[in-house]
Amino acid sequence: MSNVPADLRYAKSHEWVKLDRDGTALIGITDYAQNSLGDITYVQMPKVGAALKAGETFGVVESVKAASDLYAPVAGNVLAINSALDNAPETVNTSPYGDGWMLKLK
């Protein structure tokens, strides 16, 4: 069974969002999604400052099995991306709800 933290919100497209009191939102993919993809080899994300609409594609995650689009579960401007994923995309596999986060929106 997949790990499903109760304090997050989930999109049907398997992204999660953690809403903070300061109006920011941390976004990543679910444990189910990373497990279905297999070993993640690359994560493409938007540039800091990009404006995203809810449901809009914001990037791509590639694995040994497939490539999959990433969708913004909420609208906002990109405040930060997890640049650590550039050198260690497999972090999404080992920590999808922690160090494997993808972007932060305002």
mmCIF file with all atom_site columns, N, CA, C and O in Angstrom, residues 15-37:
data_model
loop_
_atom_site.group_PDB
_atom_site.id
_atom_site.type_symbol
_atom_site.label_atom_id
_atom_site.label_alt_id
_atom_site.label_comp_id
_atom_site.label_asym_id
_atom_site.label_entity_id
_atom_site.label_seq_id
_atom_site.pdbx_PDB_ins_code
_atom_site.Cartn_x
_atom_site.Cartn_y
_atom_site.Cartn_z
_atom_site.occupancy
_atom_site.B_iso_or_equiv
_atom_site.pdbx_formal_charge
_atom_site.auth_seq_id
_atom_site.auth_comp_id
_atom_site.auth_asym_id
_atom_site.auth_atom_id
_atom_site.pdbx_PDB_model_num
ATOM 1  N N  . GLU A 1 15 ? -0.372 14.523 -8.247  1.00 0.00 ? 15 GLU A N  1
ATOM 2  C CA . GLU A 1 15 ? 0.476  15.514 -7.596  1.00 0.00 ? 15 GLU A CA 1
ATOM 3  C C  . GLU A 1 15 ? -0.110 15.785 -6.218  1.00 0.00 ? 15 GLU A C  1
ATOM 4  O O  . GLU A 1 15 ? -1.300 15.635 -6.006  1.00 0.00 ? 15 GLU A O  1
ATOM 5  N N  . TRP A 1 16 ? 0.746  16.193 -5.291  1.00 0.00 ? 16 TRP A N  1
ATOM 6  C CA . TRP A 1 16 ? 0.268  16.591 -3.964  1.00 0.00 ? 16 TRP A CA 1
ATOM 7  C C  . TRP A 1 16 ? 0.632  18.052 -3.744  1.00 0.00 ? 16 TRP A C  1
ATOM 8  O O  . TRP A 1 16 ? 1.519  18.599 -4.402  1.00 0.00 ? 16 TRP A O  1
ATOM 9  N N  . VAL A 1 17 ? -0.099 18.667 -2.835  1.00 0.00 ? 17 VAL A N  1
ATOM 10 C CA . VAL A 1 17 ? 0.183  20.061 -2.477  1.00 0.00 ? 17 VAL A CA 1
ATOM 11 C C  . VAL A 1 17 ? 0.060  20.198 -0.961  1.00 0.00 ? 17 VAL A C  1
ATOM 12 O O  . VAL A 1 17 ? -0.852 19.650 -0.346  1.00 0.00 ? 17 VAL A O  1
ATOM 13 N N  . LYS A 1 18 ? 1.013  20.907 -0.394  1.00 0.00 ? 18 LYS A N  1
ATOM 14 C CA . LYS A 1 18 ? 0.973  21.220 1.029   1.00 0.00 ? 18 LYS A CA 1
ATOM 15 C C  . LYS A 1 18 ? 0.830  22.736 1.143   1.00 0.00 ? 18 LYS A C  1
ATOM 16 O O  . LYS A 1 18 ? 1.719  23.486 0.757   1.00 0.00 ? 18 LYS A O  1
ATOM 17 N N  . LEU A 1 19 ? -0.331 23.169 1.637   1.00 0.00 ? 19 LEU A N  1
ATOM 18 C CA . LEU A 1 19 ? -0.609 24.594 1.777   1.00 0.00 ? 19 LEU A CA 1
ATOM 19 C C  . LEU A 1 19 ? -0.091 25.085 3.125   1.00 0.00 ? 19 LEU A C  1
ATOM 20 O O  . LEU A 1 19 ? -0.394 24.499 4.161   1.00 0.00 ? 19 LEU A O  1
ATOM 21 N N  . ASP A 1 20 ? 0.698  26.165 3.086   1.00 0.00 ? 20 ASP A N  1
ATOM 22 C CA . ASP A 1 20 ? 1.224  26.752 4.309   1.00 0.00 ? 20 ASP A CA 1
ATOM 23 C C  . ASP A 1 20 ? 0.431  28.000 4.661   1.00 0.00 ? 20 ASP A C  1
ATOM 24 O O  . ASP A 1 20 ? -0.203 28.620 3.801   1.00 0.00 ? 20 ASP A O  1
ATOM 25 N N  . ARG A 1 21 ? 0.492  28.369 5.929   1.00 0.00 ? 21 ARG A N  1
ATOM 26 C CA . ARG A 1 21 ? -0.255 29.549 6.416   1.00 0.00 ? 21 ARG A CA 1
ATOM 27 C C  . ARG A 1 21 ? 0.183  30.848 5.761   1.00 0.00 ? 21 ARG A C  1
ATOM 28 O O  . ARG A 1 21 ? -0.575 31.802 5.701   1.00 0.00 ? 21 ARG A O  1
ATOM 29 N N  . ASP A 1 22 ? 1.418  30.898 5.268   1.00 0.00 ? 22 ASP A N  1
ATOM 30 C CA . ASP A 1 22 ? 1.928  32.126 4.648   1.00 0.00 ? 22 ASP A CA 1
ATOM 31 C C  . ASP A 1 22 ? 1.462  32.291 3.198   1.00 0.00 ? 22 ASP A C  1
ATOM 32 O O  . ASP A 1 22 ? 1.877  33.205 2.501   1.00 0.00 ? 22 ASP A O  1
ATOM 33 N N  . GLY A 1 23 ? 0.586  31.393 2.731   1.00 0.00 ? 23 GLY A N  1
ATOM 34 C CA . GLY A 1 23 ? 0.050  31.501 1.372   1.00 0.00 ? 23 GLY A CA 1
ATOM 35 C C  . GLY A 1 23 ? 0.887  30.791 0.325   1.00 0.00 ? 23 GLY A C  1
ATOM 36 O O  . GLY A 1 23 ? 0.602  30.895 -0.863  1.00 0.00 ? 23 GLY A O  1
ATOM 37 N N  . THR A 1 24 ? 1.919  30.072 0.747   1.00 0.00 ? 24 THR A N  1
ATOM 38 C CA . THR A 1 24 ? 2.724  29.323 -0.207  1.00 0.00 ? 24 THR A CA 1
ATOM 39 C C  . THR A 1 24 ? 2.245  27.879 -0.271  1.00 0.00 ? 24 THR A C  1
ATOM 40 O O  . THR A 1 24 ? 1.563  27.394 0.627   1.00 0.00 ? 24 THR A O  1
ATOM 41 N N  . ALA A 1 25 ? 2.613  27.227 -1.350  1.00 0.00 ? 25 ALA A N  1
ATOM 42 C CA . ALA A 1 25 ? 2.225  25.831 -1.553  1.00 0.00 ? 25 ALA A CA 1
ATOM 43 C C  . ALA A 1 25 ? 3.426  25.049 -2.051  1.00 0.00 ? 25 ALA A C  1
ATOM 44 O O  . ALA A 1 25 ? 4.075  25.452 -3.017  1.00 0.00 ? 25 ALA A O  1
ATOM 45 N N  . LEU A 1 26 ? 3.732  23.954 -1.381  1.00 0.00 ? 26 LEU A N  1
ATOM 46 C CA . LEU A 1 26 ? 4.804  23.051 -1.785  1.00 0.00 ? 26 LEU A CA 1
ATOM 47 C C  . LEU A 1 26 ? 4.152  21.931 -2.602  1.00 0.00 ? 26 LEU A C  1
ATOM 48 O O  . LEU A 1 26 ? 3.095  21.419 -2.227  1.00 0.00 ? 26 LEU A O  1
ATOM 49 N N  . ILE A 1 27 ? 4.781  21.548 -3.723  1.00 0.00 ? 27 ILE A N  1
ATOM 50 C CA . ILE A 1 27 ? 4.185  20.591 -4.653  1.00 0.00 ? 27 ILE A CA 1
ATOM 51 C C  . ILE A 1 27 ? 5.176  19.483 -4.998  1.00 0.00 ? 27 ILE A C  1
ATOM 52 O O  . ILE A 1 27 ? 6.369  19.733 -5.158  1.00 0.00 ? 27 ILE A O  1
ATOM 53 N N  . GLY A 1 28 ? 4.650  18.270 -5.119  1.00 0.00 ? 28 GLY A N  1
ATOM 54 C CA . GLY A 1 28 ? 5.448  17.124 -5.538  1.00 0.00 ? 28 GLY A CA 1
ATOM 55 C C  . GLY A 1 28 ? 4.531  16.075 -6.132  1.00 0.00 ? 28 GLY A C  1
ATOM 56 O O  . GLY A 1 28 ? 3.359  16.345 -6.403  1.00 0.00 ? 28 GLY A O  1
ATOM 57 N N  . ILE A 1 29 ? 5.069  14.871 -6.347  1.00 0.00 ? 29 ILE A N  1
ATOM 58 C CA . ILE A 1 29 ? 4.228  13.784 -6.836  1.00 0.00 ? 29 ILE A CA 1
ATOM 59 C C  . ILE A 1 29 ? 4.046  12.752 -5.730  1.00 0.00 ? 29 ILE A C  1
ATOM 60 O O  . ILE A 1 29 ? 4.860  12.647 -4.820  1.00 0.00 ? 29 ILE A O  1
ATOM 61 N N  . THR A 1 30 ? 2.976  11.994 -5.841  1.00 0.00 ? 30 THR A N  1
ATOM 62 C CA . THR A 1 30 ? 2.630  11.031 -4.798  1.00 0.00 ? 30 THR A CA 1
ATOM 63 C C  . THR A 1 30 ? 3.554  9.817  -4.810  1.00 0.00 ? 30 THR A C  1
ATOM 64 O O  . THR A 1 30 ? 4.236  9.526  -5.797  1.00 0.00 ? 30 THR A O  1
ATOM 65 N N  . ASP A 1 31 ? 3.524  9.108  -3.707  1.00 0.00 ? 31 ASP A N  1
ATOM 66 C CA . ASP A 1 31 ? 4.256  7.856  -3.584  1.00 0.00 ? 31 ASP A CA 1
ATOM 67 C C  . ASP A 1 31 ? 3.779  6.875  -4.650  1.00 0.00 ? 31 ASP A C  1
ATOM 68 O O  . ASP A 1 31 ? 4.583  6.182  -5.282  1.00 0.00 ? 31 ASP A O  1
ATOM 69 N N  . TYR A 1 32 ? 2.485  6.838  -4.884  1.00 0.00 ? 32 TYR A N  1
ATOM 70 C CA . TYR A 1 32 ? 1.920  5.959  -5.910  1.00 0.00 ? 32 TYR A CA 1
ATOM 71 C C  . TYR A 1 32 ? 2.503  6.299  -7.282  1.00 0.00 ? 32 TYR A C  1
ATOM 72 O O  . TYR A 1 32 ? 2.892  5.403  -8.042  1.00 0.00 ? 32 TYR A O  1
ATOM 73 N N  . ALA A 1 33 ? 2.570  7.587  -7.616  1.00 0.00 ? 33 ALA A N  1
ATOM 74 C CA . ALA A 1 33 ? 3.073  8.010  -8.926  1.00 0.00 ? 33 ALA A CA 1
ATOM 75 C C  . ALA A 1 33 ? 4.535  7.627  -9.102  1.00 0.00 ? 33 ALA A C  1
ATOM 76 O O  . ALA A 1 33 ? 4.919  7.082  -10.147 1.00 0.00 ? 33 ALA A O  1
ATOM 77 N N  . GLN A 1 34 ? 5.377  7.921  -8.094  1.00 0.00 ? 34 GLN A N  1
ATOM 78 C CA . GLN A 1 34 ? 6.789  7.592  -8.248  1.00 0.00 ? 34 GLN A CA 1
ATOM 79 C C  . GLN A 1 34 ? 6.994  6.087  -8.334  1.00 0.00 ? 34 GLN A C  1
ATOM 80 O O  . GLN A 1 34 ? 7.844  5.618  -9.068  1.00 0.00 ? 34 GLN A O  1
ATOM 81 N N  . ASN A 1 35 ? 6.202  5.324  -7.599  1.00 0.00 ? 35 ASN A N  1
ATOM 82 C CA . ASN A 1 35 ? 6.311  3.868  -7.633  1.00 0.00 ? 35 ASN A CA 1
ATOM 83 C C  . ASN A 1 35 ? 5.881  3.322  -8.996  1.00 0.00 ? 35 ASN A C  1
ATOM 84 O O  . ASN A 1 35 ? 6.502  2.405  -9.536  1.00 0.00 ? 35 ASN A O  1
ATOM 85 N N  . SER A 1 36 ? 4.840  3.908  -9.578  1.00 0.00 ? 36 SER A N  1
ATOM 86 C CA . SER A 1 36 ? 4.362  3.483  -10.895 1.00 0.00 ? 36 SER A CA 1
ATOM 87 C C  . SER A 1 36 ? 5.371  3.806  -11.999 1.00 0.00 ? 36 SER A C  1
ATOM 88 O O  . SER A 1 36 ? 5.512  3.042  -12.957 1.00 0.00 ? 36 SER A O  1
ATOM 89 N N  . LEU A 1 37 ? 6.067  4.933  -11.848 1.00 0.00 ? 37 LEU A N  1
ATOM 90 C CA . LEU A 1 37 ? 7.048  5.339  -12.853 1.00 0.00 ? 37 LEU A CA 1
ATOM 91 C C  . LEU A 1 37 ? 8.317  4.493  -12.799 1.00 0.00 ? 37 LEU A C  1
ATOM 92 O O  . LEU A 1 37 ? 8.978  4.293  -13.804 1.00 0.00 ? 37 LEU A O  1
#
